[in-house]
Amino acid sequence: MRALVVDDSRAMRKIIAGALRKLGYETVEAADGAEALKVLESGPLPDLATVDWNMPVMDGLTFVTQVRANRDYRALTLMMVTTEAEHGQIVRALAAGAHEYLIKPFTVESLEEKLSLLGLLPEGAQA
Amino acid sequence: MTELVEEFYDEPTDYVEDEALGQIVEAMWASYFAHTEFLLPAFDPHDIEGDILCASVTISGARPGIVTVSVERDLASPLAAALLQEDGELEDEDIYDSLGEVANIVGGNIKALVPDAGPLGLPVVATAKPLHGASDRLAARMDANWQGRWLTFEVWLAGGSENSEG
Amino acid sequence: MALTTTAFDWVCTLVRKESAIVLEAGKEYLVESRLVPLARAAGASDVSAYVDGIRLRPDRRAQTAIVEALTTNETSWFRDGAPFTAFSTSVIPALKQARATTRSLRIWSAASSTGQEPYSLAISLQDSLIAEGWRAEIIGTDLSNEVLEKAKAGRYSQLEMNRGLPAPLLVRHFTRVGTQWQVNDDIKKMVRFQQLNLTNSYAALGQFDVVFLRNVLIYFDLETKRDILSRVRKVLKPGGYMFLGGAETTLGVDENWDRELIGRVSVHRPKNGGQA
C-alpha cells in the first residue's frame, strides 16, 4: 500500500512516514498542497494521504477540496493530521471531504487505530 | 465599531492559563519525546541567559497573539535530534524546522482555547523572542528543563481595551 | 536515552509470562510511553533506568505495575473495532425485532474503566435506536472508584480522543471544554455508573439484553471465571448476547453458552434461550 505524506515540516513528515513504513506502507512526501497535487498527477494513486492544514503555497483544506472534486482520485482516502483542534475546524475538514482527522500531538498507536477504522491497516500489521 | 470594543472587555487569561499550556506541552512530550529524558517543569519562571533560538506562531482573529518556544541555543540540536529520532550532527534547516514544529503543535492547541481565532501562522524561527505590542498580555508561561537545559513556552494575547484592526 | 534492547526484551518476557500478551519488536515506543508515569513516580531519570532498576533488583509490585501499564488498553474508543461493528450491524437489528413491543434495551459494560466502552455503545445506539424513539439504558461498572469518577465526568483529553474514535462521531457527540472534550448530555444520560466487584452479587443490576465483559476475565482464576460467567448468564435476558475480549472464550470454562460468529467476531448466547 502507498501513502502520500503532506506536511511542511520535515520532522513531522519523517515521524508520519516512518510510522507508516513500519506498518508496511511505501511512502512519498510533499511539503505543501501544490506539491502534493503534482505527486498525484504524476504517479500511481496512493491509498492514503495524510494532510497537514497550515502549509505555504496551498493549505491542506484546499488540497482536500481539490482532491475530492476530481473523480480520478475518488479511491484516495484523506486523513488530516493537524494541530487545528477546534470543533469547527474538524467539521470544516470533514465537510470538505476529509475521511478522518488526527489532532497533533498524536501517538503512533492512535495513527494505527485511525488506519484500522479506515480499513487501511496492511495485512499482518500490528494494530 | 462598538462591537469590537465590547469584545475586549475580557482578559486573555480568561481562556488560556498556565495549566492548559502545561497540559499541551506534556501531551506533546508524551507523544514525541517519550523515548528521551523527562521534561521537568519549573515552579518559578527561569529567564534563559545567553544565546537562544525561538520559534513562534501567530494567532489571528478577534484576539490576536503569538505562541513562542525559546530554548538555550545548545538545546536546539538535541531537541531536533530527539524529534527526528536521528543521531549525529543535524543541518540548521532541520533544527529550525523541528523547533518550528514544536511551536506549531503548541500554538495550534492554544489557539483552540481562544474564541474566534483565525488561521495559525506558519512558524518563524529567530535568535530572539518576537517584540510585543503594548496591549499584549502574557496569558501563560511554562519554563522547563530538559537534559539540564532550559526551555520557555509563552502565550501572548491582545487584551484590555481597543485593538488596531486585525 | 531510548529504551535499550536489554530493557525492552526483559519487559516483553515479563509481560508474556504474566499475561500471555506478546509485545513484538517495533513496540518500543509503546513501552516507553506507557511506563513514563511509573518511571517518574519512582524517581528514575528515564524509562530505561527505571526498567533496569527493577530488572536488577526484582520487585513484585513494580513488575505487576509494569504488566498492567502495558496490558490495559482500555483507553481506546470502540476498542478493537469489529465487536462494535458487529454490535451495530447485527445485534441491534436482531434486538430491534426481538424487543419490538417493549422498544427498550439494557446493556451492561462490565469493566467500564474510564467510560470509553459504555459511551461508545451509547453513541452506537444514539445514532440508530434512540433516533427512532427507543429507550436504552447502559450500566457501566468497575472495581475502581477512581476510574468511575472519571467515567461519570465524561471528559477526556485530546490524546484520549485520538484513540479509535471516528472523527464524524467526535464532532457529533462531543464538545470542547478548555483543552478537553466533553461527551454531550444526550449520550451521557444514557449511561449510569456504579462500583461493582465482579466476584460479588449482580442481583441489584437487573436483566440485560447485552453484556460486554471484555478483557477482564484474564484477571481471575478458572474457578472464579466459571462463577462469573454463570452469574452473567443469569442476568442475561433470553436471546441475549455477551461479548468477550478478542482472545477470550468460554470454552473449557462454562459450557452453557452457544457461540455465534458475526464476521470474525464471536458472540456468546446463553444455551437453550438462557435463564436456566
Coordinates of N, CA and C in Angstrom, one line a residue, chain B residues 46-166:
Chain B
H46 N 12.1 31.0 34.7 CA 13.6 31.0 34.6 C 13.9 31.6 33.3
D47 N 14.4 32.9 33.3 CA 14.8 33.5 32.1 C 16.1 33.0 31.6
I48 N 16.1 32.6 30.3 CA 17.3 31.9 29.8 C 18.3 33.0 29.5
E49 N 19.5 32.7 30.0 CA 20.7 33.6 29.8 C 21.4 33.1 28.6
G50 N 22.1 34.0 27.9 CA 22.9 33.6 26.7 C 22.0 33.5 25.5
D51 N 22.7 32.8 24.5 CA 22.0 32.7 23.2 C 20.8 31.8 23.2
I52 N 19.8 32.2 22.5 CA 18.6 31.4 22.4 C 18.2 31.2 21.0
L53 N 17.4 30.2 20.8 CA 16.7 30.1 19.5 C 15.2 30.1 19.9
C54 N 14.4 30.8 19.1 CA 13.0 31.0 19.5 C 12.1 30.7 18.2
A55 N 11.2 29.8 18.4 CA 10.2 29.6 17.3 C 8.9 30.2 17.7
S56 N 8.2 30.8 16.8 CA 6.9 31.4 17.2 C 5.9 31.2 16.1
V57 N 4.6 31.1 16.5 CA 3.5 31.1 15.5 C 2.5 32.1 16.0
T58 N 1.8 32.8 15.0 CA 0.9 33.8 15.4 C -0.5 33.2 15.3
I59 N -1.3 33.8 16.2 CA -2.8 33.5 16.2 C -3.5 34.8 15.7
S60 N -4.3 34.6 14.7 CA -5.0 35.8 14.2 C -6.5 35.7 14.7
G61 N -7.3 36.7 14.3 CA -8.7 36.7 14.6 C -9.0 37.7 15.6
A62 N -10.1 37.5 16.4 CA -10.6 38.5 17.3 C -9.6 38.9 18.4
R63 N -8.9 37.9 18.8 CA -7.9 38.2 19.9 C -6.5 37.7 19.4
P64 N -5.9 38.5 18.6 CA -4.6 38.0 18.1 C -3.5 37.8 19.1
G65 N -2.6 37.0 18.8 CA -1.5 36.7 19.7 C -0.4 35.9 19.1
I66 N 0.5 35.5 20.0 CA 1.7 34.7 19.5 C 2.1 33.7 20.5
V67 N 2.4 32.6 20.1 CA 2.9 31.5 20.9 C 4.3 31.2 20.6
T68 N 5.2 31.2 21.6 CA 6.6 31.0 21.4 C 7.2 29.9 22.2
V69 N 8.2 29.3 21.6 CA 9.0 28.3 22.4 C 10.5 28.8 22.2
S70 N 11.1 29.1 23.3 CA 12.5 29.5 23.3 C 13.4 28.5 24.0
V71 N 14.5 28.2 23.4 CA 15.4 27.2 24.0 C 16.8 27.8 24.1
E72 N 17.6 27.3 25.0 CA 19.0 27.6 25.0 C 19.6 27.1 23.7
R73 N 20.5 27.9 23.1 CA 21.0 27.5 21.8 C 21.5 26.1 21.7
D74 N 22.2 25.7 22.7 CA 22.8 24.3 22.7 C 21.7 23.2 22.8
L75 N 20.5 23.6 23.2 CA 19.5 22.6 23.3 C 18.8 22.3 22.0
A76 N 18.9 23.3 21.1 CA 18.1 23.1 19.8 C 18.4 21.9 19.0
S77 N 19.7 21.6 18.9 CA 20.1 20.4 18.1 C 19.7 19.1 18.8
P78 N 20.0 18.9 20.1 CA 19.5 17.6 20.7 C 18.0 17.5 20.6
L79 N 17.3 18.6 20.8 CA 15.8 18.6 20.7 C 15.3 18.1 19.4
A80 N 15.9 18.7 18.3 CA 15.6 18.3 17.0 C 15.9 16.8 16.7
A81 N 17.1 16.4 17.2 CA 17.5 15.0 17.0 C 16.6 14.1 17.7
A82 N 16.0 14.5 18.8 CA 15.1 13.6 19.5 C 13.8 13.5 18.8
L83 N 13.3 14.6 18.2 CA 12.1 14.6 17.5 C 12.2 13.8 16.2
L84 N 13.3 14.0 15.5 CA 13.6 13.3 14.3 C 14.0 11.8 14.5
Q85 N 14.4 11.5 15.7 CA 15.0 10.2 16.1 C 16.2 9.9 15.2
E86 N 17.1 10.9 15.1 CA 18.3 10.8 14.3 C 19.5 11.1 15.2
D87 N 20.6 10.4 15.0 CA 21.8 10.8 15.7 C 22.7 11.7 14.9
G88 N 23.7 12.2 15.5 CA 24.7 12.9 14.8 C 24.4 14.3 14.5
E89 N 25.2 15.0 13.8 CA 25.0 16.4 13.5 C 23.8 16.7 12.6
L90 N 23.1 17.6 12.9 CA 21.9 18.0 12.1 C 22.2 19.2 11.3
E91 N 21.6 19.3 10.1 CA 21.6 20.6 9.4 C 20.8 21.6 10.1
D92 N 21.2 22.9 10.0 CA 20.4 24.0 10.6 C 19.0 23.9 10.2
E93 N 18.8 23.6 8.9 CA 17.4 23.6 8.4 C 16.5 22.6 9.2
D94 N 17.1 21.5 9.6 CA 16.3 20.5 10.4 C 16.1 21.0 11.8
I95 N 17.1 21.7 12.3 CA 17.0 22.2 13.7 C 15.8 23.2 13.7
Y96 N 15.8 24.2 12.8 CA 14.8 25.2 12.8 C 13.4 24.6 12.5
D97 N 13.4 23.7 11.6 CA 12.1 23.0 11.2 C 11.5 22.3 12.5
S98 N 12.4 21.6 13.2 CA 11.9 20.8 14.4 C 11.4 21.8 15.4
L99 N 12.1 22.8 15.7 CA 11.7 23.8 16.7 C 10.4 24.5 16.3
G100 N 10.3 24.8 15.0 CA 9.1 25.4 14.4 C 7.9 24.4 14.6
E101 N 8.1 23.2 14.4 CA 7.0 22.2 14.5 C 6.6 22.2 16.0
V102 N 7.5 22.2 16.9 CA 7.1 22.3 18.3 C 6.2 23.5 18.6
A103 N 6.6 24.6 18.1 CA 5.8 25.8 18.2 C 4.4 25.6 17.5
N104 N 4.4 25.0 16.4 CA 3.2 24.8 15.6 C 2.2 23.9 16.5
I105 N 2.7 22.9 17.0 CA 1.9 22.0 17.8 C 1.3 22.6 19.0
V106 N 2.2 23.3 19.8 CA 1.7 24.0 21.0 C 0.7 25.1 20.6
G107 N 1.1 25.9 19.5 CA 0.3 27.0 19.1 C -1.1 26.6 18.7
G108 N -1.2 25.6 17.9 CA -2.5 25.1 17.4 C -3.4 24.8 18.5
N109 N -2.9 24.1 19.5 CA -3.7 23.7 20.6 C -4.1 24.8 21.5
I110 N -3.2 25.8 21.6 CA -3.5 27.0 22.4 C -4.6 27.8 21.6
K111 N -4.4 27.9 20.4 CA -5.4 28.6 19.5 C -6.8 28.1 19.7
A112 N -6.9 26.8 19.9 CA -8.2 26.2 20.1 C -8.9 26.7 21.4
L113 N -8.2 27.3 22.3 CA -8.8 27.8 23.5 C -9.3 29.2 23.4
V114 N -8.8 29.9 22.3 CA -9.2 31.3 22.1 C -10.4 31.4 21.2
P115 N -11.4 32.1 21.7 CA -12.6 32.2 20.9 C -12.4 33.0 19.6
D116 N -13.0 32.6 18.5 CA -13.0 33.3 17.2 C -11.6 33.5 16.7
A117 N -10.8 32.4 16.9 CA -9.4 32.5 16.3 C -9.4 32.2 14.8
G118 N -8.5 32.9 14.1 CA -8.4 32.6 12.7 C -7.3 31.6 12.5
P119 N -6.7 31.6 11.2 CA -5.7 30.6 11.0 C -4.4 30.8 11.8
L120 N -3.7 29.7 12.0 CA -2.5 29.7 12.7 C -1.4 30.1 11.7
G121 N -0.5 31.0 12.1 CA 0.6 31.4 11.1 C 1.6 30.3 11.0
L122 N 2.4 30.4 10.0 CA 3.5 29.4 9.8 C 4.6 29.7 10.8
P123 N 5.3 28.7 11.2 CA 6.4 29.0 12.3 C 7.5 29.9 11.7
V124 N 7.9 30.8 12.6 CA 9.1 31.6 12.3 C 10.1 31.3 13.4
V125 N 11.4 31.1 12.9 CA 12.4 30.8 13.9 C 13.5 31.9 13.9
A126 N 13.8 32.4 15.0 CA 14.8 33.5 15.1 C 15.7 33.4 16.3
T127 N 16.7 34.2 16.4 CA 17.6 34.1 17.6 C 17.2 35.0 18.7
A128 N 16.0 35.6 18.6 CA 15.5 36.4 19.7 C 14.0 36.2 19.8
K129 N 13.4 36.5 21.0 CA 11.9 36.5 21.1 C 11.3 37.6 20.3
P130 N 10.1 37.4 19.8 CA 9.5 38.5 19.0 C 9.1 39.6 19.9
L131 N 9.0 40.8 19.3 CA 8.6 42.0 20.1 C 7.1 42.0 20.2
H132 N 6.6 42.6 21.3 CA 5.1 42.6 21.5 C 4.6 44.0 21.5
G133 N 3.3 44.1 21.1 CA 2.6 45.3 21.1 C 2.3 45.7 22.6
A134 N 2.0 47.0 22.8 CA 1.8 47.5 24.1 C 0.6 46.8 24.8
S135 N -0.4 46.4 24.0 CA -1.6 45.9 24.5 C -1.5 44.4 24.8
D136 N -0.4 43.8 24.4 CA -0.3 42.3 24.6 C -0.1 41.9 26.0
R137 N -0.7 40.8 26.4 CA -0.6 40.3 27.8 C 0.0 38.9 27.7
L138 N 0.8 38.6 28.7 CA 1.3 37.3 28.8 C 0.2 36.4 29.5
A139 N -0.4 35.6 28.7 CA -1.5 34.8 29.3 C -1.0 33.6 30.0
A140 N 0.0 33.0 29.5 CA 0.5 31.8 30.1 C 2.0 31.6 29.8
R141 N 2.6 30.9 30.7 CA 4.1 30.7 30.6 C 4.4 29.4 31.2
M142 N 5.4 28.7 30.6 CA 5.9 27.4 31.2 C 7.4 27.4 31.0
D143 N 8.1 27.2 32.1 CA 9.5 27.0 32.0 C 9.8 25.6 32.3
A144 N 10.7 25.0 31.6 CA 11.0 23.6 31.9 C 12.5 23.2 31.6
N145 N 12.9 22.2 32.1 CA 14.3 21.8 32.0 C 14.3 20.4 31.3
W146 N 15.2 20.3 30.3 CA 15.4 19.0 29.6 C 16.8 18.8 29.4
Q147 N 17.3 17.7 29.8 CA 18.7 17.4 29.7 C 19.6 18.5 30.3
G148 N 19.1 19.1 31.4 CA 19.9 20.1 32.0 C 19.9 21.4 31.4
R149 N 19.1 21.6 30.4 CA 19.0 22.9 29.8 C 17.5 23.4 29.7
W150 N 17.4 24.7 29.5 CA 16.1 25.3 29.7 C 15.3 25.6 28.4
L151 N 14.0 25.4 28.6 CA 13.0 25.9 27.5 C 12.0 26.8 28.2
T152 N 11.5 27.7 27.4 CA 10.4 28.5 27.9 C 9.3 28.6 26.8
F153 N 8.0 28.3 27.2 CA 6.9 28.4 26.4 C 6.1 29.6 26.8
E154 N 5.7 30.5 25.9 CA 4.9 31.7 26.3 C 3.7 31.8 25.3
V155 N 2.7 32.3 25.9 CA 1.5 32.7 25.1 C 1.2 34.1 25.4
W156 N 1.2 34.9 24.3 CA 0.9 36.4 24.5 C -0.4 36.6 23.7
L157 N -1.3 37.3 24.3 CA -2.6 37.6 23.5 C -2.9 39.1 23.7
A158 N -3.6 39.6 22.7 CA -4.0 41.0 22.8 C -5.1 41.1 23.9
G159 N -5.0 42.1 24.8 CA -6.0 42.1 25.8 C -6.4 43.5 26.1
G160 N -7.3 43.7 27.1 CA -7.7 45.1 27.5 C -8.6 45.8 26.6
S161 N -8.2 47.1 26.3 CA -9.2 47.9 25.6 C -9.1 47.8 24.1
E162 N -8.9 48.8 23.3 CA -9.0 48.7 21.9 C -7.8 48.1 21.2
N163 N -8.1 47.6 20.1 CA -7.0 46.9 19.3 C -7.0 47.5 17.9
S164 N -5.9 47.6 17.3 CA -5.9 48.1 15.9 C -6.5 47.0 15.0
E165 N -7.1 47.4 13.9 CA -7.8 46.5 13.0 C -6.9 45.3 12.7
G166 N -7.4 44.2 12.7 CA -6.6 43.0 12.5 C -7.2 42.0 11.5

